[in-house]
XYZ file of C-alpha atoms in Angstrom:
563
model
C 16.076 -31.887 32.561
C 12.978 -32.137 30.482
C 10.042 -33.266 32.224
C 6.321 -34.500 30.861
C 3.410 -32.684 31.700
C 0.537 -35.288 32.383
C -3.009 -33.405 32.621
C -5.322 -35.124 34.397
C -8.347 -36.328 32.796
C -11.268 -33.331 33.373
C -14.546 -34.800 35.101
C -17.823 -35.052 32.969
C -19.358 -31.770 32.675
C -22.375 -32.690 33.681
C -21.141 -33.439 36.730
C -19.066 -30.493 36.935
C -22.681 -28.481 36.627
C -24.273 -30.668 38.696
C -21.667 -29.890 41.999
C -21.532 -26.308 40.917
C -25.738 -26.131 41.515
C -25.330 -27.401 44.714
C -22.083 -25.512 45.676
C -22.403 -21.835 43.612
C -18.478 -22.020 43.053
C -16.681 -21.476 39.828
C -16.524 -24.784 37.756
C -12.818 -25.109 37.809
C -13.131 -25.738 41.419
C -15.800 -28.426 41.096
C -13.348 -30.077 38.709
C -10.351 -30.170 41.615
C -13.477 -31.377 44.098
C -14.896 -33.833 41.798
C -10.625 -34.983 40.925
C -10.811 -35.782 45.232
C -13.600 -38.020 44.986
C -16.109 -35.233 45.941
C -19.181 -35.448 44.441
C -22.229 -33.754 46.399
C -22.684 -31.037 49.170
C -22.717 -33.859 51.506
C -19.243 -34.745 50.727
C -18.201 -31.403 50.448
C -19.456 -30.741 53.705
C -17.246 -33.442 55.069
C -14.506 -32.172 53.516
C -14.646 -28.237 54.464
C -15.653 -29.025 57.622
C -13.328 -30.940 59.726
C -15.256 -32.034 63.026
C -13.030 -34.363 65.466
C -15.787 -36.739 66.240
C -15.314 -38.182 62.842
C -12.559 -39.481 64.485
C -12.897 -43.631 64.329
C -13.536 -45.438 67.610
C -9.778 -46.363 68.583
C -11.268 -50.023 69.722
C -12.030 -50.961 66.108
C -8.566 -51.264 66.325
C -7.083 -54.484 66.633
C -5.672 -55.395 70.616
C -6.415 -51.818 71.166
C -8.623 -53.332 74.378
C -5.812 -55.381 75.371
C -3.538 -52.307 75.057
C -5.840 -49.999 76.643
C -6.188 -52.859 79.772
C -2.254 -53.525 80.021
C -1.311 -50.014 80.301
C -3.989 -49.131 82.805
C -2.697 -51.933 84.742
C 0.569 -50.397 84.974
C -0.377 -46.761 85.528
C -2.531 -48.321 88.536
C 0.288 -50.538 89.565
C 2.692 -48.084 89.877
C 4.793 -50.270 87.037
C 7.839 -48.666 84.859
C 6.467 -47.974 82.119
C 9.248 -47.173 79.053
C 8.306 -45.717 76.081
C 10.812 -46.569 73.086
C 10.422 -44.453 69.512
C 12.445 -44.407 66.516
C 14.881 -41.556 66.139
C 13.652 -40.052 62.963
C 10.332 -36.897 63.352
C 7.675 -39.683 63.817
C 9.085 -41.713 66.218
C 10.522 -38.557 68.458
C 6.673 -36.893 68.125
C 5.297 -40.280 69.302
C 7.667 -40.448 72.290
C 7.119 -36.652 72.802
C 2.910 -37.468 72.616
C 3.213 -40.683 74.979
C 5.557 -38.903 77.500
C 3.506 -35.672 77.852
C 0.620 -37.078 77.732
C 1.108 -40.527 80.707
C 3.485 -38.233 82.646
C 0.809 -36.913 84.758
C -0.792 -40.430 85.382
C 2.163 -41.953 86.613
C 5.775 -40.855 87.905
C 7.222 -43.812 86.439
C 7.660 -42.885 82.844
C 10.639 -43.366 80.733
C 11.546 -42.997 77.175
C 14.363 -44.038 75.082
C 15.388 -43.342 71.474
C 17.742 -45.674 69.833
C 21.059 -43.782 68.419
C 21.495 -43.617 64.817
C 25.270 -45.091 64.745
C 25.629 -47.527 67.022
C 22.441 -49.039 67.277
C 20.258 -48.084 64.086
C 16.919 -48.242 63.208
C 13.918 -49.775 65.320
C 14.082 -52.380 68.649
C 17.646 -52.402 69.375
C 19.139 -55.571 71.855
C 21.009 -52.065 73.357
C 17.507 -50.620 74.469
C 16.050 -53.923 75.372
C 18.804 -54.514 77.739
C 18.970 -51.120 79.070
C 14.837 -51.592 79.936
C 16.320 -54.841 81.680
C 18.302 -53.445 83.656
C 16.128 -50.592 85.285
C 13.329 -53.123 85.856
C 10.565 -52.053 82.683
C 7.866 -54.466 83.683
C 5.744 -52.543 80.179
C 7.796 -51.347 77.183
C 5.648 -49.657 74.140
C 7.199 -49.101 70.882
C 6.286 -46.124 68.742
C 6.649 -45.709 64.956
C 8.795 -49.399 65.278
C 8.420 -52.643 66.582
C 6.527 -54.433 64.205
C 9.269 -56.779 62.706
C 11.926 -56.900 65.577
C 10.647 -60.112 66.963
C 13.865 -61.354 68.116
C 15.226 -58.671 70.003
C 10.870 -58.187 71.210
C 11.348 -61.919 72.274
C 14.744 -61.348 74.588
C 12.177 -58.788 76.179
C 9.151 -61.224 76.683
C 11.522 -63.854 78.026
C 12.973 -60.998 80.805
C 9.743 -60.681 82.383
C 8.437 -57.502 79.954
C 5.313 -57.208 78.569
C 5.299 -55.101 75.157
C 2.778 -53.243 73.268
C 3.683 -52.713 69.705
C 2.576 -49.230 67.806
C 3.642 -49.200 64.746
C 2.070 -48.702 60.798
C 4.866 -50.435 58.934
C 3.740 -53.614 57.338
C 4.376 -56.834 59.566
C 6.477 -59.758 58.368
C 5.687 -63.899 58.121
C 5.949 -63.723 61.915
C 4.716 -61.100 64.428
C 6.663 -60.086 67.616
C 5.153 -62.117 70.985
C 3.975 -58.909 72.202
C 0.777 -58.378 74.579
C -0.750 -55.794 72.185
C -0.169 -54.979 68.646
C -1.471 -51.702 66.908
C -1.034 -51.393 63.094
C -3.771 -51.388 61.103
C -2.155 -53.176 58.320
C -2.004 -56.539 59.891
C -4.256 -58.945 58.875
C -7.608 -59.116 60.591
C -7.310 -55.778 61.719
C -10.942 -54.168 60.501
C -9.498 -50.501 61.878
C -11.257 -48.176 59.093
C -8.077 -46.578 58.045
C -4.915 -47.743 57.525
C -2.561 -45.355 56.724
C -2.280 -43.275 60.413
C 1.205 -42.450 61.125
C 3.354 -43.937 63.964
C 2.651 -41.002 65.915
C -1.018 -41.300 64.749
C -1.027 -44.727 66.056
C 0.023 -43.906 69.749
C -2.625 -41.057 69.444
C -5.287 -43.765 69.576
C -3.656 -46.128 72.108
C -3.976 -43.031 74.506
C -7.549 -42.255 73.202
C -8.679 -45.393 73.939
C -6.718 -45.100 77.017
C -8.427 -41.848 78.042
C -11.956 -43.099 76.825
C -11.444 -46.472 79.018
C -10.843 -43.784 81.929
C -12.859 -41.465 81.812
C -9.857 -38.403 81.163
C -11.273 -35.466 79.433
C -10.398 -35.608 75.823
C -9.146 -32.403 75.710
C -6.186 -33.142 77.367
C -4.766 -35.584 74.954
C -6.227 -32.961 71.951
C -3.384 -30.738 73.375
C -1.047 -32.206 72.196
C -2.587 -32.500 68.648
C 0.158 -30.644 66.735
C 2.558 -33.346 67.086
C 0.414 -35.629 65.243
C 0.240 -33.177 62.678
C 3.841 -32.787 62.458
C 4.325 -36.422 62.410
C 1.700 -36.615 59.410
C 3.734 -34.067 57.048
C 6.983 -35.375 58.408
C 6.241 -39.112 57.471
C 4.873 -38.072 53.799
C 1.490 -40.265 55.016
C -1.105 -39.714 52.941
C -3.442 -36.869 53.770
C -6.844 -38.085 53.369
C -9.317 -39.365 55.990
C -8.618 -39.469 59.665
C -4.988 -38.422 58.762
C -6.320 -35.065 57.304
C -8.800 -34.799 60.328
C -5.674 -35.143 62.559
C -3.561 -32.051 60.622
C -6.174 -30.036 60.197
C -6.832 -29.671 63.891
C -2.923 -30.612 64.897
C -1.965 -27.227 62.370
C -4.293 -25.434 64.033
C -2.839 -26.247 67.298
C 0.631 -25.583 65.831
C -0.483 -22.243 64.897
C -2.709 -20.698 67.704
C -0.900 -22.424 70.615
C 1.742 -24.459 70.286
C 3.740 -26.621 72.408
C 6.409 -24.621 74.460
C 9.317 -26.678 72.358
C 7.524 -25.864 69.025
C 6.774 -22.129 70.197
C 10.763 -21.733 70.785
C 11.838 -23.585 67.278
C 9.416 -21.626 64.845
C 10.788 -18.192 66.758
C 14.389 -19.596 66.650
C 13.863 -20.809 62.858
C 12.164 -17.358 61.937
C 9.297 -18.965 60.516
C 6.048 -16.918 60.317
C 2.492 -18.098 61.275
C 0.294 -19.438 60.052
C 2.282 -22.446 59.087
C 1.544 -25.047 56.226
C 2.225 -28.728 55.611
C 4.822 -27.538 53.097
C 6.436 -25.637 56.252
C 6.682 -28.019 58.440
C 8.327 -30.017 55.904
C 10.903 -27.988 54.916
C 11.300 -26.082 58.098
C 10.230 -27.963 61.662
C 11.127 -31.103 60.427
C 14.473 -31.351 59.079
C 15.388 -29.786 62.178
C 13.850 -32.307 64.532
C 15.754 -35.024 61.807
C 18.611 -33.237 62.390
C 19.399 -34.132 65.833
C 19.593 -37.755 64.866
C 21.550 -36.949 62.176
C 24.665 -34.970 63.330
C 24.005 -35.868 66.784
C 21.628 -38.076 69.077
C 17.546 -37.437 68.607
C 17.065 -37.143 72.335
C 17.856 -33.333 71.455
C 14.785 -33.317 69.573
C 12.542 -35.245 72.599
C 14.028 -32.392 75.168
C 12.558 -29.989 72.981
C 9.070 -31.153 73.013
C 8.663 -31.990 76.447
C 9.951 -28.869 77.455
C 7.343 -27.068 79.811
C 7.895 -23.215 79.096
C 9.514 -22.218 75.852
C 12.380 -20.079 77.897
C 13.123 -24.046 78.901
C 12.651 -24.917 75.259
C 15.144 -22.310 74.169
C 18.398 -23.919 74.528
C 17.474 -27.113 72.417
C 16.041 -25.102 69.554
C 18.835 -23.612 69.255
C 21.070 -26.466 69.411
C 18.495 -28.031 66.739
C 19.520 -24.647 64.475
C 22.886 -25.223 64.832
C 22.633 -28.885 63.858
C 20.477 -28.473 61.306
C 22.566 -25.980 59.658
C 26.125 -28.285 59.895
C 23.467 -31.067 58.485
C 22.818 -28.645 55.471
C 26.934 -28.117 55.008
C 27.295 -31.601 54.889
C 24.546 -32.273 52.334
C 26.004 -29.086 50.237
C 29.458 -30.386 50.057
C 28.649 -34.135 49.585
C 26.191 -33.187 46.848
C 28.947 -31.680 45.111
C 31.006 -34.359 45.381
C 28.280 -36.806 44.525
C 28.070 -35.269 41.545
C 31.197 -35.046 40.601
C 31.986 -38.533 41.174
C 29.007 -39.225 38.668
C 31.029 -37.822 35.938
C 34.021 -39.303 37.154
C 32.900 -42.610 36.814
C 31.213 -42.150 33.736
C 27.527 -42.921 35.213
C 25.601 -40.573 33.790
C 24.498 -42.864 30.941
C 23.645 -45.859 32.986
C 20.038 -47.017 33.863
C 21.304 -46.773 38.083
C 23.433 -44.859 39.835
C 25.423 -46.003 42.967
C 27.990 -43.943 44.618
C 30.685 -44.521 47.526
C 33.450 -42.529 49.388
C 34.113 -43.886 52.674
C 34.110 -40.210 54.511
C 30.707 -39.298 53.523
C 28.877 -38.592 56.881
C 26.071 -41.325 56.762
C 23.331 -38.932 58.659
C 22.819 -37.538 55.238
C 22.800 -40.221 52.415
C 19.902 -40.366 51.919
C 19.483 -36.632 51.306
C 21.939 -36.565 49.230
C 20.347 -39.549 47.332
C 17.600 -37.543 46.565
C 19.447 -34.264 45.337
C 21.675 -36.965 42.653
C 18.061 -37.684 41.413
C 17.069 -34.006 40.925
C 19.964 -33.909 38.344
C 19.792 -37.384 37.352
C 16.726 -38.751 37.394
C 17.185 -42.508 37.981
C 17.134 -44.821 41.098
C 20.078 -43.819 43.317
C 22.274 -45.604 46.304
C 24.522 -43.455 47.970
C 26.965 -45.563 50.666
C 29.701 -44.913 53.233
C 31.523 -46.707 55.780
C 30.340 -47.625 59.222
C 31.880 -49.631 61.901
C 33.611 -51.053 59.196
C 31.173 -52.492 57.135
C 29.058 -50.593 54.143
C 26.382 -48.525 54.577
C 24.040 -47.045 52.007
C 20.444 -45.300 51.390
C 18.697 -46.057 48.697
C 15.927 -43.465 46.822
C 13.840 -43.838 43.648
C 11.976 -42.597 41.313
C 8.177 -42.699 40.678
C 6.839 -45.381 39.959
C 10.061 -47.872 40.364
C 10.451 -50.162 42.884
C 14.006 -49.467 44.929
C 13.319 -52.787 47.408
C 12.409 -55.152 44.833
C 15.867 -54.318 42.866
C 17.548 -54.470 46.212
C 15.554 -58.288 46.766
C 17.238 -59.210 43.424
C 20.885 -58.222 44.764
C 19.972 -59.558 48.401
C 23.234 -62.088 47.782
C 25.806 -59.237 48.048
C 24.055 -57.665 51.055
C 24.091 -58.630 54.924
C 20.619 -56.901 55.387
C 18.790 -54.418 53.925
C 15.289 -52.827 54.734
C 12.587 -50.305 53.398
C 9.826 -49.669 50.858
C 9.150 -49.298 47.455
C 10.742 -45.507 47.065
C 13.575 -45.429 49.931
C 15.804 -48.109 51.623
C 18.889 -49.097 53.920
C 21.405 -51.620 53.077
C 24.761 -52.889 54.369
C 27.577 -54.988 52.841
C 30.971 -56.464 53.629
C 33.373 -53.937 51.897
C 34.702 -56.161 48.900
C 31.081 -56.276 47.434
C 31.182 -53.053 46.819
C 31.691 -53.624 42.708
C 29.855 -56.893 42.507
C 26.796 -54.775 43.938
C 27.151 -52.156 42.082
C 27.110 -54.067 38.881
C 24.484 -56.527 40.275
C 22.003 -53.225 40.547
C 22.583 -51.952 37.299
C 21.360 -55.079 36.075
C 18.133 -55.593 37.890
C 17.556 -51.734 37.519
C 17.711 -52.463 33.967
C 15.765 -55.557 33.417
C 13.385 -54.105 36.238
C 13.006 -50.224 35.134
C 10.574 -49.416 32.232
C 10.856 -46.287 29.381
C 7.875 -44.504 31.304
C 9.809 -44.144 34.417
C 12.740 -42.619 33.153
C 11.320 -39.391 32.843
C 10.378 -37.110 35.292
C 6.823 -35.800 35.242
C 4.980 -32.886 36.466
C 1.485 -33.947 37.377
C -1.196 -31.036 36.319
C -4.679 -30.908 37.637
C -6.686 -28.494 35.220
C -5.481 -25.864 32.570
C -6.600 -22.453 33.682
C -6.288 -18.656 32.014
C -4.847 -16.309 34.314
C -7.990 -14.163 34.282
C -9.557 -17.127 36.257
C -7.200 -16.229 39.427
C -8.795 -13.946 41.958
C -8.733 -13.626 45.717
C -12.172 -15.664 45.908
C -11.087 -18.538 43.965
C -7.722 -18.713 46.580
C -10.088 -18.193 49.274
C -11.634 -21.645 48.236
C -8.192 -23.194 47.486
C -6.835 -23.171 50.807
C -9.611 -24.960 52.198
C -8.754 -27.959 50.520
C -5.979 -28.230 52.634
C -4.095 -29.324 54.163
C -1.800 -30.329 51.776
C 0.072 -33.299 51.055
C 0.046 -37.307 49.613
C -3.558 -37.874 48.236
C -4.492 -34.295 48.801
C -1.483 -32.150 46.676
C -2.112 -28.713 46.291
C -3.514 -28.279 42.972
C -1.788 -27.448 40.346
C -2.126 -25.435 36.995
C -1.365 -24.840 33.750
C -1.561 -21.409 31.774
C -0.741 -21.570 27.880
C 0.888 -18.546 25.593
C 1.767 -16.324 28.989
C 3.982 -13.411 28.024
C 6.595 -11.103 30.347
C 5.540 -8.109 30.986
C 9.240 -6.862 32.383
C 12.667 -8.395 32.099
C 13.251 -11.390 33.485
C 15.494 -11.167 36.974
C 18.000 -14.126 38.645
C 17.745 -14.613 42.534
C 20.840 -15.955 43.413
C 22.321 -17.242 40.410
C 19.885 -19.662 39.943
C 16.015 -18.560 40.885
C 14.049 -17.105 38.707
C 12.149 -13.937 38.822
C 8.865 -13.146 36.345
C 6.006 -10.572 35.713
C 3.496 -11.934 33.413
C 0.214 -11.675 31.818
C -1.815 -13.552 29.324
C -3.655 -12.279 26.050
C -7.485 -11.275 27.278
C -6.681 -10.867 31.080
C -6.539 -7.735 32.919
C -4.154 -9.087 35.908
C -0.646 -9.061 35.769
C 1.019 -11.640 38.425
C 4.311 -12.148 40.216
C 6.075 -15.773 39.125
C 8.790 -17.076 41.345
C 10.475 -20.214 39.797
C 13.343 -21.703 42.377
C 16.165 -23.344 40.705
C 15.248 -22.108 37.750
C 17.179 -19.579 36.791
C 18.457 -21.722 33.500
C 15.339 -20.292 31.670
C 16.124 -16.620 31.939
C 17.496 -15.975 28.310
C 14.972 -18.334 26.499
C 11.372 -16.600 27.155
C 11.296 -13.880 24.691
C 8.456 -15.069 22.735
C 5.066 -16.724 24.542
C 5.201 -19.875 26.938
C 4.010 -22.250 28.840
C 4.103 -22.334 32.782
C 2.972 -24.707 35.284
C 2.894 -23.478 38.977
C 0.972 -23.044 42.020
C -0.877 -20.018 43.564
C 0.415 -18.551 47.082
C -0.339 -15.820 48.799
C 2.860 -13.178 49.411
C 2.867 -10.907 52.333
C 5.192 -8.043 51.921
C 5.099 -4.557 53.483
C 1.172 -5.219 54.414
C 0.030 -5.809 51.484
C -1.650 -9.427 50.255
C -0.949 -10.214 46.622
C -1.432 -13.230 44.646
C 1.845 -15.371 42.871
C 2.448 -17.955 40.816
C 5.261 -20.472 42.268
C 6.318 -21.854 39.155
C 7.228 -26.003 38.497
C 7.899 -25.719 35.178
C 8.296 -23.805 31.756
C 7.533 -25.005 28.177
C 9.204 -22.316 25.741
């Protein structure tokens, strides 16, 4: 698939000269800074230096003294206290961060996490009931909440009081709760608004601990599950979010959590760890529980007290992620396939449905159907008899609003502007399916049926040294807002054959015209290129470090080629 490289527009150069004065770096740097909205060695101060107390006062936030007030009440009062979180990485860390944290106020904490199946996402009437029956008198939702006013109601009417944490946006009406936390209601003057659901209950319990008088370092403990929340969730990271993951990672890395300590050893991951691993590596196996089997899995892991405790669940988190990874394989496959089959490769949409498909991975597989066909994408199965499906897009196009304009074939449906739920009756399955291909069509414009590979500066290969990587990675962490920056080397040539990983990852050794380095490319998946480079081309990658054998070298991880 042939994607557009989009440059980004390079910074005045007399501002470029002006930051390098102040900082004495190279000027390709000050470009990246000055790309991040960093213009002086004030800002850049801010930025290199992480310090926790530019952490915002967690009583800007809206209710946060009512919150604070109710659930000091309860700790005092000896009240059940139950702490409800969604079953996906975010809501389990928030549960995980709540529990660990109010455990040792009170011996009257309880979680629950809804199941994936039979009760689905957010406030479920199952867990409202079940807090009924074991007498909650204070429920707090993590990572949820924020819309479930009627089943939030059938708890206010039962004698519960609930405290909402949440950073989804709120509907018309908001849930008759005692507290609300989410900085994107209205009237809520909170500085930032973009925490994570886990980053929300990280305040309620720092204004809880501030309010009390509990030594802050306690409640910093537990910092790396906020930063595995944040690169979970795909939040942005920029302000107090990137304050949060820098100090959660480091957390992560020096000392983690017993149930953390267990999964990177069981996962064979090597310290230190990155955003990017957490993504691809602690996460999907904390998903994974929720997935093949209940998330509670994933809770017992991170409340474990040693890591010989923590053990057993990693392992069981392996396992599961690994028959989660078989599934996605084999339905990819057929997802494919059935693309072909129903001649939908030409068509402006593309919505698929086989009712054996396990629906814990959908919406992966979704997102794989877009790698090869780049185009908004609904994968559905059945559930308890009725239709099930996850919707994923690409840049730029709006999934929900496409989903609004079929809302007459659907019984509900739910999400944002690049991933959704839905369910149907099962004979709407075709009059959906057309129904989306229309508003996809009408809706979806030429720019955004490309996929793009977004380029922060052209560099020559000569410009890559130890120093300038030195520099790089403390512009992390990575992620939304804050993507590791990426480059662009023209007219690079091989200086050995080429070499296929696996059938299908690519192996270089390059250099460039003028420049006395040669460098190590790794391109995954893209193994297609191997017979097509024998003159000069065009790369665009990423630098990492590679460890191997002792030695520290420098590679490119390549994104794309231009022959």
């Amino acid at each position: 698939m042939i994607k557009e490289w989009v440059v980004k527009i390079k910074p005045e150069v007399t501002k470029i000269e002006e930051l390098q004065n102040q900082l004495n770096i190279h000027p390709i740097l000050c470009a990246l800074l000055i790309q991040r909205g960093i213009k002086n060695i004030e800002d850049a101060k801010s930025f290199f230096r992480p310090e926790l107390d530019r952490l915002h006062d967690p009583f800007l936030m809206r209710d946060m003294d009512k919150a604070v007030e109710r659930l000091t009440q309860a700790i005092f009062e000896e009240e059940k206290i139950l702490i409800y979180g969604d079953y996906d990485v975010d809501g389990t860390t928030s549960v995980a961060l709540a529990y660990n944290f109010l455990k040792d106020f009170s011996p009257n904490i309880f979680t629950y996490i809804p199941d994936r199946y039979t009760e689905g996402y957010g406030v479920s009437r199952k867990g409202i009931d079940w807090a009924l029956d074991h007498d909650i008198k204070l429920l707090i939702t993590l990572d949820c909440g924020i819309r479930a006013t009627e089943n939030i109601k059938v708890a206010a009417d039962g004698g519960i009081d609930v405290i909402i944490c949440d950073h989804h946006l709120p509907g018309e009406e908001l849930p008759a709760a005692v507290a609300i936390l989410d900085p994107k209601q209205n009237d809520c003057s909170y500085p930032y608004n973009e925490l994570s659901g886990c980053g929300i209950g990280y305040k309620l319990l720092e204004g809880f601990s501030i309010q009390n008088g509990i030594d802050q370092n306690k409640l910093l403990g537990l910092l790396d599950l906020v930063a595995v929340s944040i690169a979970s969730d795909i939040v942005p990271v920029t302000g107090e979010n990137r304050l949060l993951a820098w100090f959660g990672l480091k957390k992560l890395n020096n000392s983690p959590l017993p149930g953390f300590a267990a999964l990177i050893e069981k996962a064979g991951m090597n310290v230190p760890l990155t955003i990017s691993d957490v993504v691809f590596g602690i996460g999907p196996r904390i998903n994974a529980a929720g997935r093949i089997g209940h998330a509670k899995t994933a809770l017992d892991l991170m409340t474990q007290s040693t890591k010989e405790e923590a053990y057993v669940y990693a392992e069981k988190l392996n396992v599961e992620n690994q028959e989660r990874k078989n599934y996605d394989e084999n339905i990819t496959i057929a997802a494919l396939e059935l693309i072909k089959t129903e001649g939908q490769e030409h068509k402006c949409s593309t919505v698929l449905f086989k009712k054996d498909w396990h629906k814990g991975v959908i919406g992966i597989v979704a997102s794989r159907c877009i790698e090869q066909y780049y185009k908004p994408t609904i994968i559905m199965t059945e559930s308890n008899g009725m239709i099930t499906g996850s919707a994923r897009s690409v840049q730029g196009f709006d999934v929900y609003l496409a989903l609004e304009r079929c809302s007459d074939h659907l019984i509900q449906f739910g999400g944002h502007k690049y991933a959704a739920g839905l369910t149907m009756e099962p004979d709407r399955i075709n009059d959906f399916k057309v129904a989306f291909e229309e508003a996809v069509s009408e809706l979806i414009e030429e720019s955004q049926k490309k996929p793009t590979v977004n380029i922060d500066t052209e560099i020559d290969l000569q410009d890559i040294d130890f120093k300038m990587f030195g520099i790089l990675k403390q512009m992390g962490p990575f992620g939304p807002m804050n993507m590791q920056p990426v480059f662009c080397s023209r007219n690079v040539f091989l200086k050995k054959d080429p070499r296929v990983l696996k059938e299908k990852h690519l192996k270089l050794f390059i250099s460039q015209a003028g420049c006395a380095n040669n460098f190590d490319v790794i391109g995954f998946g893209l193994g297609h290129f191997h017979d097509q480079l024998d003159a000069p081309f065009d790369i665009v990658y990423t630098i990492e470090e590679n460890h191997y054998k002792g030695n520290t070298t420098l590679q490119l991880m390549l994104k794309d080629i231009r022959v």
